[in-house]
Amino acid sequence: MNNEVFACSMSKKSIERLQGNNEVFACSMSKKSIERLQGNNEVFACSMSKKSIERLQDNNEVFACNQEKKSA
């Protein structure tokens, strides 16, 4: 797995480690933080529309919460 991808099913420990890359979105982040990170286009917000999710996935830096683990 690339260190640019966040899996919603990851352990808290892993999430915290990946957050250090500023390329990772944690589902538990505050809305304010989510919005700030979205500006990097490396971040996936669980609340994004499907259309937005698909567009960002093209960067291969984005993980969609509704993707199968296999796809990630």
Short mmCIF file of C-alpha atoms in Angstrom, two decimals:
data_model
loop_
_atom_site.label_atom_id
_atom_site.label_comp_id
_atom_site.label_asym_id
_atom_site.label_seq_id
_atom_site.Cartn_x
_atom_site.Cartn_y
_atom_site.Cartn_z
CA MET A 1 0.00 0.00 0.00
CA ASN A 2 1.23 3.51 -0.83
CA ASN A 3 1.74 5.82 2.10
CA GLU A 4 -0.59 8.18 0.26
CA VAL A 5 -3.64 6.09 0.90
CA PHE A 6 -5.87 5.98 3.94
CA ALA A 7 -7.93 2.91 4.67
CA CYS A 8 -10.90 3.58 6.91
CA SER A 9 -10.37 0.16 8.42
CA MET A 10 -6.79 0.88 9.52
CA SER A 11 -5.89 0.78 13.19
CA LYS A 12 -5.66 4.09 15.04
CA LYS A 13 -1.90 3.60 15.35
CA SER A 14 -1.51 3.25 11.60
CA ILE A 15 -3.76 6.24 10.94
CA GLU A 16 -1.67 8.45 13.21
CA ARG A 17 1.56 7.28 11.55
CA LEU A 18 0.21 8.02 8.07
CA GLN A 19 -1.23 11.40 9.08
CA GLY A 20 2.36 12.60 9.43
CA ASN A 21 2.58 12.51 5.63
CA ASN A 22 -0.18 15.10 5.26
CA GLU A 23 -1.40 12.95 2.37
CA VAL A 24 -3.80 11.01 4.49
CA PHE A 25 -7.36 11.59 5.53
CA ALA A 26 -8.57 10.16 8.81
CA CYS A 27 -12.29 9.61 9.00
CA SER A 28 -12.22 10.88 12.53
CA MET A 29 -10.68 14.26 11.67
CA SER A 30 -12.60 17.44 12.39
CA LYS A 31 -14.44 19.10 9.49
CA LYS A 32 -12.04 22.04 9.66
CA SER A 33 -9.01 19.78 9.22
CA ILE A 34 -10.72 17.86 6.43
CA GLU A 35 -11.36 21.05 4.49
CA ARG A 36 -7.78 22.25 4.94
CA LEU A 37 -6.38 18.93 3.70
CA GLN A 38 -8.75 18.74 0.73
CA GLY A 39 -6.86 21.69 -0.75
CA ASN A 40 -3.92 19.32 -1.33
CA ASN A 41 -5.93 17.14 -3.69
CA GLU A 42 -4.21 14.23 -1.98
CA VAL A 43 -6.97 13.77 0.53
CA PHE A 44 -10.26 11.97 0.45
CA ALA A 45 -13.10 13.16 2.62
CA CYS A 46 -15.67 10.54 3.48
CA SER A 47 -18.37 13.12 2.93
CA MET A 48 -17.37 13.93 -0.66
CA SER A 49 -19.75 13.19 -3.49
CA LYS A 50 -19.20 10.05 -5.54
CA LYS A 51 -18.31 12.20 -8.54
CA SER A 52 -15.57 13.98 -6.59
CA ILE A 53 -14.28 10.70 -5.23
CA GLU A 54 -13.91 9.23 -8.70
CA ARG A 55 -12.16 12.37 -9.99
CA LEU A 56 -9.63 12.28 -7.14
CA GLN A 57 -9.03 8.56 -7.46
CA ASP A 58 -7.37 9.26 -10.80
CA ASN A 59 -4.45 10.74 -8.83
CA ASN A 60 -3.80 7.37 -7.18
CA GLU A 61 -3.32 9.33 -3.99
CA VAL A 62 -6.87 8.97 -2.82
CA PHE A 63 -8.73 6.23 -1.01
CA ALA A 64 -12.48 5.99 -1.17
CA CYS A 65 -14.06 4.65 1.99
CA ASN A 66 -16.49 2.65 -0.06
CA GLN A 67 -13.82 0.91 -2.12
CA GLU A 68 -13.10 -2.72 -1.49
CA LYS A 69 -9.89 -3.35 0.40
CA LYS A 70 -8.70 -5.29 -2.65
CA SER A 71 -8.92 -2.19 -4.84
CA ALA A 72 -6.87 -0.12 -2.41
#
